[in-house]
Short mmCIF file of C-alpha atoms in Angstrom, two decimals:
data_model
loop_
_atom_site.label_atom_id
_atom_site.label_comp_id
_atom_site.label_asym_id
_atom_site.label_seq_id
_atom_site.Cartn_x
_atom_site.Cartn_y
_atom_site.Cartn_z
CA MET A 1 -2.88 -44.02 -2.47
CA VAL A 2 -5.51 -41.27 -2.72
CA ARG A 3 -6.04 -41.34 1.06
CA ALA A 4 -2.30 -41.07 1.62
CA LEU A 5 -2.20 -38.03 -0.68
CA ILE A 6 -5.19 -36.02 0.56
CA GLY A 7 -5.81 -37.52 4.02
CA SER A 8 -9.13 -38.50 5.55
CA VAL A 9 -12.45 -37.34 4.11
CA ARG A 10 -15.93 -37.75 5.64
CA PRO A 11 -19.29 -37.61 3.79
CA ALA A 12 -20.35 -34.74 6.08
CA TRP A 13 -17.76 -32.57 4.34
CA ALA A 14 -19.42 -32.98 0.93
CA PRO A 15 -21.43 -29.70 1.03
CA ILE A 16 -18.30 -27.76 2.02
CA LEU A 17 -15.98 -29.20 -0.62
CA THR A 18 -18.66 -29.13 -3.32
CA THR A 19 -19.35 -25.46 -2.62
CA TYR A 20 -15.67 -24.55 -2.93
CA PHE A 21 -15.24 -26.68 -6.07
CA CYS A 22 -18.28 -25.17 -7.77
CA TYR A 23 -17.18 -21.64 -6.97
CA GLY A 24 -13.80 -22.38 -8.56
CA ALA A 25 -15.54 -23.99 -11.55
CA SER A 26 -17.74 -20.91 -12.01
CA THR A 27 -14.84 -19.48 -14.05
CA ALA A 28 -16.20 -21.72 -16.83
CA THR A 29 -18.21 -18.68 -17.89
CA ALA A 30 -15.22 -16.26 -17.93
CA VAL A 31 -14.58 -16.28 -21.68
CA ALA A 32 -18.30 -16.41 -22.48
CA ASP A 33 -18.77 -13.36 -20.25
CA VAL A 34 -16.14 -11.40 -22.20
CA TYR A 35 -17.87 -12.10 -25.50
CA PHE A 36 -21.32 -11.47 -24.03
CA GLN A 37 -20.21 -8.04 -22.80
CA LYS A 38 -18.44 -7.22 -26.05
CA GLU A 39 -20.87 -8.50 -28.66
CA ALA A 40 -24.33 -9.10 -27.15
CA LEU A 41 -24.35 -6.00 -24.92
CA GLY A 42 -21.84 -3.81 -26.78
CA LEU A 43 -20.33 -2.55 -23.53
CA GLN A 44 -17.46 -0.10 -23.57
CA PRO A 45 -14.47 -0.85 -21.29
CA ALA A 46 -15.51 1.86 -18.81
CA GLU A 47 -19.03 0.41 -18.61
CA ALA A 48 -17.63 -3.07 -17.96
CA ALA A 49 -15.52 -1.66 -15.10
CA ALA A 50 -18.60 0.09 -13.65
CA ILE A 51 -20.47 -3.23 -13.60
CA ALA A 52 -17.47 -4.97 -12.01
CA PHE A 53 -17.58 -2.34 -9.23
CA TRP A 54 -21.14 -3.33 -8.26
CA LEU A 55 -20.40 -7.05 -8.55
CA GLY A 56 -17.58 -6.75 -6.02
CA LEU A 57 -19.73 -5.15 -3.31
CA PRO A 58 -21.67 -8.27 -2.16
CA TRP A 59 -18.42 -9.90 -1.03
CA SER A 60 -17.92 -7.06 1.44
CA MET A 61 -21.18 -8.13 3.17
CA LYS A 62 -20.12 -11.65 4.16
CA MET A 63 -20.23 -10.74 7.84
CA VAL A 64 -23.89 -9.70 7.57
CA VAL A 65 -24.87 -13.00 5.96
CA GLY A 66 -22.84 -14.87 8.57
CA VAL A 67 -24.75 -13.15 11.37
CA ALA A 68 -28.08 -13.91 9.68
CA SER A 69 -27.16 -17.59 9.35
CA ASP A 70 -26.01 -17.76 12.98
CA VAL A 71 -28.98 -16.05 14.56
CA PHE A 72 -31.99 -16.14 12.23
CA PRO A 73 -32.79 -19.69 11.03
CA ILE A 74 -35.13 -20.26 8.09
CA ALA A 75 -37.67 -23.06 8.63
CA GLY A 76 -35.65 -24.18 11.64
CA SER A 77 -32.39 -24.45 9.68
CA ARG A 78 -29.41 -22.16 10.18
CA ARG A 79 -27.13 -23.62 7.49
CA LEU A 80 -28.82 -25.78 4.86
CA SER A 81 -31.65 -23.31 4.30
CA TYR A 82 -29.14 -20.56 3.52
CA LEU A 83 -27.13 -22.95 1.33
CA LEU A 84 -30.26 -23.70 -0.70
CA LEU A 85 -31.16 -20.01 -0.81
CA GLY A 86 -27.73 -19.14 -2.19
CA SER A 87 -27.94 -21.96 -4.74
CA ALA A 88 -31.37 -20.73 -5.87
CA ALA A 89 -30.04 -17.19 -6.37
CA SER A 90 -27.10 -18.35 -8.51
CA LEU A 91 -29.35 -20.71 -10.47
CA ALA A 92 -31.81 -17.90 -11.22
CA GLY A 93 -29.02 -15.59 -12.34
CA TYR A 94 -27.54 -18.15 -14.73
CA LEU A 95 -30.92 -18.99 -16.22
CA LEU A 96 -31.68 -15.31 -16.81
CA LEU A 97 -28.33 -14.84 -18.54
CA ALA A 98 -29.01 -17.89 -20.70
CA THR A 99 -32.44 -16.71 -21.82
CA VAL A 100 -33.77 -13.17 -21.55
CA VAL A 101 -30.95 -10.80 -20.53
CA GLY A 102 -30.28 -8.33 -23.31
CA THR A 103 -29.62 -4.97 -21.67
CA ARG A 104 -26.96 -3.56 -19.37
CA GLY A 105 -29.37 -3.23 -16.43
CA ALA A 106 -30.74 -6.76 -16.80
CA TYR A 107 -27.19 -8.11 -17.10
CA LEU A 108 -26.14 -6.37 -13.89
CA GLY A 109 -29.19 -7.73 -12.05
CA ALA A 110 -28.60 -11.31 -13.23
CA MET A 111 -24.89 -11.19 -12.42
CA LEU A 112 -25.67 -9.81 -8.96
CA LEU A 113 -27.92 -12.83 -8.36
CA VAL A 114 -25.08 -15.16 -9.36
CA THR A 115 -22.57 -13.28 -7.19
CA VAL A 116 -24.79 -12.98 -4.11
CA GLY A 117 -25.68 -16.66 -4.43
CA PHE A 118 -22.05 -17.77 -4.43
CA MET A 119 -21.25 -15.39 -1.57
CA VAL A 120 -24.02 -16.89 0.60
CA GLN A 121 -22.87 -20.42 -0.28
CA ASP A 122 -19.30 -19.47 0.69
CA VAL A 123 -20.42 -18.10 4.07
CA VAL A 124 -22.33 -21.31 4.84
CA ALA A 125 -19.40 -23.49 3.75
CA ASP A 126 -17.10 -21.53 6.09
CA ALA A 127 -19.52 -22.05 8.99
CA LEU A 128 -20.03 -25.75 8.24
CA SER A 129 -16.27 -26.32 8.17
CA VAL A 130 -16.13 -25.26 11.83
CA GLU A 131 -19.27 -27.11 12.92
CA THR A 132 -18.49 -30.46 11.28
CA ALA A 133 -14.88 -30.66 12.45
CA ARG A 134 -14.42 -32.97 15.43
CA ASP A 135 -11.13 -31.37 16.49
CA ASP A 136 -8.51 -28.85 15.37
CA GLU A 137 -6.76 -31.41 13.20
CA GLU A 138 -9.94 -32.08 11.24
CA LEU A 139 -10.58 -28.35 10.94
CA GLY A 140 -7.15 -27.91 9.38
CA GLN A 141 -7.81 -30.83 7.04
CA ILE A 142 -11.13 -29.33 5.90
CA GLN A 143 -9.54 -25.95 5.26
CA ALA A 144 -6.70 -27.50 3.25
CA LEU A 145 -9.06 -29.66 1.18
CA GLY A 146 -11.33 -26.65 0.64
CA ARG A 147 -8.45 -24.71 -0.93
CA VAL A 148 -7.57 -27.73 -3.06
CA ALA A 149 -11.22 -28.07 -4.18
CA LEU A 150 -11.37 -24.37 -5.12
CA LEU A 151 -8.20 -24.58 -7.22
CA ALA A 152 -9.26 -27.92 -8.70
CA GLY A 153 -12.54 -26.37 -9.83
CA SER A 154 -10.73 -23.48 -11.49
CA ILE A 155 -8.14 -25.71 -13.15
CA SER A 156 -10.75 -28.18 -14.42
CA VAL A 157 -12.57 -25.57 -16.51
CA GLY A 158 -9.71 -23.38 -17.77
CA TYR A 159 -9.57 -24.47 -21.41
CA LEU A 160 -13.18 -25.63 -21.25
CA SER A 161 -14.29 -22.02 -20.72
CA GLY A 162 -12.94 -21.05 -24.13
CA TRP A 163 -14.08 -24.23 -25.87
CA LEU A 164 -17.66 -23.79 -24.62
CA ALA A 165 -17.81 -20.14 -25.63
CA ALA A 166 -16.59 -21.04 -29.13
CA THR A 167 -18.69 -24.18 -29.57
CA VAL A 168 -22.08 -23.46 -28.02
CA GLY A 169 -21.91 -19.68 -27.49
CA PRO A 170 -22.15 -17.46 -24.39
CA ARG A 171 -25.83 -18.01 -23.60
CA ALA A 172 -25.60 -21.80 -23.73
CA THR A 173 -22.46 -21.63 -21.58
CA PHE A 174 -24.39 -19.69 -18.92
CA GLY A 175 -27.11 -22.34 -19.15
CA LEU A 176 -24.60 -25.15 -18.60
CA ALA A 177 -23.12 -23.26 -15.63
CA ALA A 178 -26.54 -23.52 -13.95
CA VAL A 179 -25.51 -27.10 -13.13
CA LEU A 180 -23.06 -25.75 -10.53
CA PRO A 181 -25.61 -24.40 -7.98
CA LEU A 182 -27.67 -27.56 -8.55
CA LEU A 183 -24.65 -29.63 -7.50
CA VAL A 184 -24.28 -27.53 -4.35
CA ALA A 185 -27.98 -28.00 -3.52
CA ALA A 186 -27.71 -31.77 -4.12
CA SER A 187 -24.69 -32.03 -1.80
CA ALA A 188 -26.88 -30.73 1.04
CA LEU A 189 -28.39 -34.22 1.23
CA LEU A 190 -25.09 -35.42 2.73
CA ALA A 191 -24.90 -32.68 5.34
CA PRO A 192 -25.16 -33.73 8.99
CA ARG A 193 -28.49 -33.18 10.66
CA GLU A 194 -28.73 -29.79 12.31
CA VAL A 195 -29.16 -29.80 16.06
CA ALA A 196 -31.57 -27.24 17.48
CA ARG A 197 -29.83 -24.70 19.71
CA PRO A 198 -31.27 -23.15 22.84
CA PRO A 199 -32.54 -19.55 22.58
CA ARG A 200 -29.90 -16.90 22.93
CA PRO A 201 -29.72 -14.98 26.20
CA THR A 202 -30.97 -11.41 26.04
CA GLY A 203 -27.76 -9.87 27.35
CA ALA A 204 -24.51 -9.68 25.45
CA GLY A 205 -21.36 -10.95 27.03
CA PRO A 206 -17.98 -12.36 26.12
CA ALA A 207 -19.55 -15.78 25.50
CA ASP A 208 -22.29 -14.36 23.30
CA PRO A 209 -20.86 -11.69 20.97
CA LEU A 210 -24.11 -11.54 18.98
CA GLY A 211 -26.41 -11.06 21.96
CA GLY A 212 -27.85 -7.87 23.36
CA GLY A 213 -29.44 -6.90 20.06
CA ARG A 214 -26.10 -6.76 18.25
CA ALA A 215 -27.11 -9.36 15.66
CA ARG A 216 -30.26 -7.45 14.78
CA ARG A 217 -28.32 -4.18 14.48
CA VAL A 218 -25.76 -5.78 12.18
CA LEU A 219 -28.51 -7.26 10.01
CA VAL A 220 -30.49 -3.99 9.83
CA VAL A 221 -27.38 -2.00 8.93
CA GLY A 222 -26.41 -4.57 6.30
CA LEU A 223 -29.85 -4.58 4.69
CA ALA A 224 -29.98 -0.77 4.76
CA TYR A 225 -26.58 -0.68 3.08
CA ALA A 226 -27.78 -3.05 0.34
CA ALA A 227 -30.97 -1.02 -0.12
CA LEU A 228 -28.93 2.19 -0.40
CA GLY A 229 -26.73 0.73 -3.12
CA ALA A 230 -29.73 -0.61 -5.05
CA ALA A 231 -31.61 2.68 -4.80
CA LEU A 232 -28.65 4.75 -5.94
CA GLN A 233 -28.13 2.51 -8.96
CA VAL A 234 -31.80 2.22 -9.95
CA LEU A 235 -32.40 5.97 -9.58
CA ALA A 236 -29.17 6.74 -11.48
CA VAL A 237 -28.04 9.11 -8.72
CA PRO A 238 -24.89 11.03 -9.72
CA TYR A 239 -21.72 9.70 -8.06
CA ALA A 240 -23.60 6.63 -6.81
CA GLN A 241 -20.45 4.50 -6.82
CA GLU A 242 -18.45 7.07 -4.89
CA ILE A 243 -21.23 7.42 -2.29
CA VAL A 244 -21.43 3.65 -1.78
CA LEU A 245 -17.64 3.37 -1.50
CA ILE A 246 -17.44 6.12 1.14
CA VAL A 247 -20.35 4.64 3.13
CA SER A 248 -18.75 1.20 2.96
CA LEU A 249 -15.41 2.47 4.25
CA ALA A 250 -17.20 4.32 7.07
CA LEU A 251 -19.06 1.15 8.10
CA LEU A 252 -15.88 -0.95 8.11
CA GLY A 253 -14.09 1.75 10.06
CA ALA A 254 -16.89 1.72 12.65
CA LEU A 255 -16.62 -2.06 12.97
CA LEU A 256 -12.87 -1.87 13.54
CA ARG A 257 -13.34 0.94 16.06
CA GLU A 258 -15.89 -1.22 17.89
CA VAL A 259 -13.26 -3.96 18.17
CA GLY A 260 -10.69 -1.52 19.43
CA ILE A 261 -8.49 -0.50 16.52
CA SER A 262 -4.76 -0.48 17.15
CA ARG A 263 -1.94 1.10 15.18
CA GLU A 264 -1.07 -2.33 13.77
CA VAL A 265 -4.63 -2.94 12.56
CA ALA A 266 -4.86 0.56 11.04
CA LEU A 267 -1.55 0.12 9.24
CA ALA A 268 -2.58 -3.30 7.94
CA GLY A 269 -5.82 -1.79 6.62
CA VAL A 270 -4.00 1.03 4.81
CA VAL A 271 -1.42 -1.29 3.23
CA ILE A 272 -4.04 -3.84 2.12
CA PHE A 273 -6.33 -1.19 0.65
CA LEU A 274 -3.50 0.44 -1.30
CA PHE A 275 -2.33 -2.87 -2.76
CA ARG A 276 -5.79 -4.07 -3.76
CA ALA A 277 -7.24 -0.73 -4.92
CA THR A 278 -4.71 0.04 -7.64
CA PRO A 279 -6.47 0.27 -11.02
CA VAL A 280 -6.15 -2.28 -13.82
CA VAL A 281 -6.39 -1.86 -17.58
CA GLY A 282 -9.86 -3.42 -17.75
CA GLN A 283 -11.64 -5.17 -20.58
CA GLY A 284 -10.27 -2.77 -23.18
CA TYR A 285 -7.11 -4.84 -23.60
CA THR A 286 -9.05 -8.08 -24.07
CA PHE A 287 -11.43 -6.43 -26.54
CA TRP A 288 -8.42 -5.06 -28.47
CA ALA A 289 -6.67 -8.46 -28.47
CA ILE A 290 -9.82 -10.04 -29.94
CA ASP A 291 -10.27 -7.34 -32.59
CA ARG A 292 -6.66 -6.59 -33.56
CA LEU A 293 -4.62 -9.69 -32.66
CA GLY A 294 -7.27 -12.25 -33.53
CA PHE A 295 -7.34 -13.93 -30.13
CA ASP A 296 -10.36 -16.25 -30.20
CA GLU A 297 -12.35 -18.06 -27.53
CA ARG A 298 -10.19 -21.19 -27.56
CA PHE A 299 -6.95 -19.25 -27.18
CA LEU A 300 -8.37 -17.20 -24.29
CA GLY A 301 -9.40 -20.52 -22.71
CA LEU A 302 -5.86 -21.82 -23.16
CA LEU A 303 -4.46 -18.74 -21.39
CA ALA A 304 -6.95 -19.31 -18.56
CA GLN A 305 -5.88 -22.95 -18.27
CA VAL A 306 -2.18 -22.10 -18.16
CA GLY A 307 -2.83 -19.34 -15.62
CA ALA A 308 -4.85 -21.58 -13.31
CA VAL A 309 -2.28 -24.39 -13.28
CA LEU A 310 0.74 -22.14 -12.81
CA SER A 311 -0.99 -20.17 -10.03
CA LEU A 312 -1.19 -23.39 -8.03
CA VAL A 313 2.38 -24.39 -8.90
CA GLY A 314 3.72 -20.98 -7.93
CA LEU A 315 1.90 -21.05 -4.60
CA LEU A 316 3.30 -24.49 -3.78
CA VAL A 317 6.86 -23.60 -4.83
CA PHE A 318 7.16 -20.20 -3.16
CA ARG A 319 4.90 -20.73 -0.12
CA ARG A 320 7.68 -21.39 2.39
CA VAL A 321 9.83 -18.52 1.13
CA ILE A 322 6.93 -16.08 1.50
CA VAL A 323 6.06 -17.27 5.00
CA ARG A 324 9.65 -16.95 6.24
CA ARG A 325 10.40 -13.53 4.74
CA PRO A 326 9.11 -10.22 6.19
CA VAL A 327 5.80 -9.11 4.71
CA SER A 328 7.37 -5.88 3.43
CA PHE A 329 10.01 -7.84 1.49
CA THR A 330 7.40 -9.95 -0.31
CA LEU A 331 5.09 -7.04 -1.08
CA PHE A 332 8.01 -4.98 -2.43
CA TRP A 333 8.96 -7.66 -4.93
CA VAL A 334 5.34 -8.36 -5.84
CA VAL A 335 4.91 -4.68 -6.79
CA ILE A 336 8.15 -4.56 -8.78
CA ALA A 337 7.36 -7.85 -10.53
CA GLY A 338 3.82 -6.70 -11.33
CA THR A 339 5.14 -3.57 -13.03
CA LEU A 340 7.82 -5.42 -15.00
CA LEU A 341 5.38 -8.12 -16.09
CA ALA A 342 3.09 -5.47 -17.56
CA LEU A 343 5.76 -4.66 -20.14
CA PRO A 344 5.12 -7.62 -22.52
CA ASN A 345 1.45 -6.66 -22.91
CA ILE A 346 2.43 -3.04 -23.50
CA GLY A 347 4.95 -4.33 -26.02
CA LEU A 348 2.24 -6.29 -27.79
CA PHE A 349 0.27 -3.11 -28.33
CA TYR A 350 3.29 -1.36 -29.85
CA GLY A 351 4.31 -4.32 -32.03
CA LEU A 352 7.05 -5.95 -29.94
CA HIS A 353 6.11 -9.39 -31.29
CA GLU A 354 6.76 -8.20 -34.84
CA TRP A 355 10.14 -6.79 -33.87
CA LEU A 356 11.07 -10.08 -32.16
CA GLY A 357 9.78 -12.14 -35.06
CA VAL A 358 7.31 -14.17 -32.97
CA SER A 359 3.54 -14.41 -33.08
CA ALA A 360 1.37 -12.35 -30.76
CA ARG A 361 -0.03 -15.56 -29.30
CA THR A 362 3.45 -16.83 -28.42
CA LEU A 363 4.33 -13.63 -26.57
CA ALA A 364 0.97 -13.62 -24.76
CA LEU A 365 1.45 -17.25 -23.70
CA ILE A 366 4.97 -16.55 -22.40
CA ASP A 367 3.69 -13.53 -20.46
CA THR A 368 0.87 -15.58 -18.89
CA THR A 369 3.31 -18.35 -17.95
CA ILE A 370 5.54 -15.91 -16.07
CA SER A 371 2.91 -13.66 -14.48
CA ALA A 372 0.18 -16.19 -13.55
CA PRO A 373 1.43 -17.03 -10.01
CA LEU A 374 1.64 -13.37 -8.99
CA SER A 375 -1.96 -12.85 -7.83
CA GLN A 376 -1.93 -15.96 -5.63
CA LEU A 377 1.47 -15.08 -4.16
CA ALA A 378 0.33 -11.54 -3.34
CA MET A 379 -2.52 -12.83 -1.17
CA VAL A 380 -0.30 -14.77 1.25
CA PRO A 381 1.61 -11.80 2.78
CA MET A 382 -1.65 -9.87 3.14
CA LEU A 383 -3.21 -12.70 5.13
CA ILE A 384 -0.07 -12.89 7.27
CA LEU A 385 -0.27 -9.15 7.88
CA ILE A 386 -3.87 -9.46 9.08
CA ALA A 387 -3.04 -12.41 11.35
CA ARG A 388 -0.21 -10.51 13.03
CA ALA A 389 -2.28 -7.36 13.54
CA ALA A 390 -5.40 -9.04 14.97
CA PRO A 391 -5.81 -8.43 18.73
CA ARG A 392 -6.41 -11.41 21.00
CA GLY A 393 -10.07 -12.15 21.51
CA ALA A 394 -11.12 -10.49 18.25
CA GLU A 395 -9.22 -12.51 15.67
CA ALA A 396 -12.32 -13.71 13.80
CA THR A 397 -13.91 -10.25 13.73
CA VAL A 398 -10.74 -8.58 12.45
CA PHE A 399 -10.24 -11.28 9.81
CA ALA A 400 -13.83 -10.93 8.59
CA THR A 401 -13.64 -7.13 8.54
CA MET A 402 -10.28 -7.12 6.74
CA ALA A 403 -11.63 -9.62 4.21
CA SER A 404 -14.47 -7.20 3.57
CA LEU A 405 -11.92 -4.38 3.22
CA MET A 406 -9.94 -6.39 0.65
CA ASN A 407 -13.08 -7.05 -1.39
CA LEU A 408 -14.11 -3.40 -1.11
CA ALA A 409 -10.67 -2.38 -2.34
CA LEU A 410 -11.24 -4.50 -5.46
CA SER A 411 -14.43 -2.53 -6.12
CA ALA A 412 -12.43 0.69 -5.64
CA SER A 413 -9.93 -0.67 -8.17
CA GLN A 414 -12.71 -1.08 -10.72
CA LEU A 415 -13.94 2.46 -10.01
CA PHE A 416 -10.46 3.86 -10.68
CA THR A 417 -10.26 1.65 -13.79
CA GLN A 418 -13.50 3.21 -15.01
CA TYR A 419 -12.04 6.70 -14.42
CA LEU A 420 -8.93 5.91 -16.46
CA ASN A 421 -10.83 4.33 -19.34
CA ASP A 422 -13.04 7.42 -19.52
CA LEU A 423 -10.00 9.72 -19.26
CA PHE A 424 -8.16 7.99 -22.12
CA ALA A 425 -11.40 7.49 -24.10
CA VAL A 426 -10.73 3.80 -24.77
CA THR A 427 -13.72 2.32 -26.60
CA GLN A 428 -14.48 -0.62 -28.86
CA GLN A 429 -14.38 1.82 -31.76
CA ASP A 430 -11.10 3.54 -30.80
CA TYR A 431 -8.16 1.78 -29.13
CA SER A 432 -5.61 4.46 -30.04
CA ASN A 433 -5.02 5.52 -26.41
CA LEU A 434 -4.90 1.98 -25.00
CA GLY A 435 -1.09 1.94 -24.93
CA ARG A 436 -0.94 5.14 -22.88
CA LEU A 437 -3.58 3.71 -20.54
CA MET A 438 -1.52 0.55 -20.04
CA ILE A 439 1.65 2.56 -19.28
CA THR A 440 -0.27 4.73 -16.78
CA VAL A 441 -1.70 1.68 -15.01
CA ALA A 442 1.78 0.11 -14.79
CA LEU A 443 3.18 3.27 -13.17
CA LEU A 444 0.24 3.61 -10.77
CA GLY A 445 0.94 0.03 -9.71
CA LEU A 446 4.05 1.36 -7.97
CA LEU A 447 2.01 3.57 -5.59
CA PRO A 448 1.70 0.91 -2.84
CA LEU A 449 5.47 1.22 -2.34
CA LEU A 450 4.72 4.49 -0.51
CA ALA A 451 3.22 2.51 2.38
CA LEU A 452 6.17 0.16 2.78
CA PRO A 453 8.36 2.51 4.92
CA LEU A 454 5.63 2.44 7.59
CA LEU A 455 5.57 -1.34 7.39
CA TRP A 456 9.36 -1.56 7.61
CA ARG A 457 9.33 0.65 10.72
CA GLN A 458 6.73 -1.56 12.38
CA GLU A 459 8.61 -4.79 11.54
CA ARG A 460 11.84 -3.42 13.04
CA ALA A 461 10.16 -2.10 16.20
CA PRO A 462 10.45 -4.24 19.38
CA ALA A 463 7.59 -6.70 19.63
CA ALA A 464 4.92 -5.66 22.13
CA PRO A 465 2.38 -7.98 23.77
CA ALA A 466 -0.80 -8.19 21.67
CA PRO A 467 -3.67 -6.33 23.34
CA ALA A 468 -6.60 -8.37 24.52
CA VAL A 469 -10.15 -7.43 23.69
CA GLY A 470 -12.97 -7.40 26.18
CA ARG A 471 -10.76 -7.20 29.31
CA PRO A 472 -10.44 -4.31 31.75
CA ALA A 473 -7.26 -2.25 31.45
#
């Protein structure tokens, strides 16, 4: 019965599926992280957003790690060595959080280790999914099971995240999460034996996109970018975040220009960045809900559990509708729904639950039930937009670059969130302006609608043959 439900599975896929599952299960520390920021570190909401900005940046460097894994093996291994390296980084980060971290700087360093570790593991899992597949059908099966494993990991620890934070405390929860990278490392024992590849030719050509010194240039630029970010942060350079964001956008723009950017690719990049870069309220709302509404660890875990399950249900129910409708139609309703679904939380701040005669927890649970699928549903039209814009012969490069752009936009979102929290002076000691902040964020969430007329015009234009890359005109 299980085989009929999920299809065939081979032992060689164990490192891939385990990596995806463990990344999903890493949300087991979500509630503990909130309390660690709030109580152990005493962070203000703006400071939490600033840290989130830096933690989002490693995901924009997946292409650099992919090139390193492809071209520069460690101890003769191109995949398993990097998988173990990523596991070691996450393990070290969790152990530091569980033991000695007690300052903002140490917390950022430990969390960066965790994040970079999972990013490296994800890159290797993506590569292994291609290498272990015997044909296109198996590749599709691996990708589908990988998504299931990711969601299963998230769902399996939803309520557990709150229960652990309440029962054993944040530090012990981080210590228990150290099991996750150990599971990934153990799964490497089931990986197929790596076959040595012949040396790369010195010249670059269509069959060798990383030849001709390109791989080394990508790696050098990536390492220089990482060093720049680290130096700016350590030296406390003014406007460090803004400098890194501008440099990152310039690098991604150069990559797209190297591919041969078209109007469709440029438009897709603008739309995706606008949708993902809109600010959020930040940790101020969660801190306020803990202090004023009495939300505890177990209730926050319950909300996480409900959100994880309904995200999957919403994706399954609405998947076909989203695929069949124009991208602009789906994005329009996602924006409108996102703004409307912000109203219950705003209402909570102004006492709507008292006026309705229900508890704050009931209203929060209803809001989570309705709004949970939104984030998963919003991703589907963006991926469709990228797929349609990618030129022939450069699909993988455009997908990787756009994925980096999406992750960079999330860092930009946290930067704008920091600005707003500073502007409204929302702190753990003073939540008086939180309502105005929430209203402002809800209105700013409508800004991506400005890009939709361009998208509508493109969708209604006659279809033109997709340009090919690497061919003479």
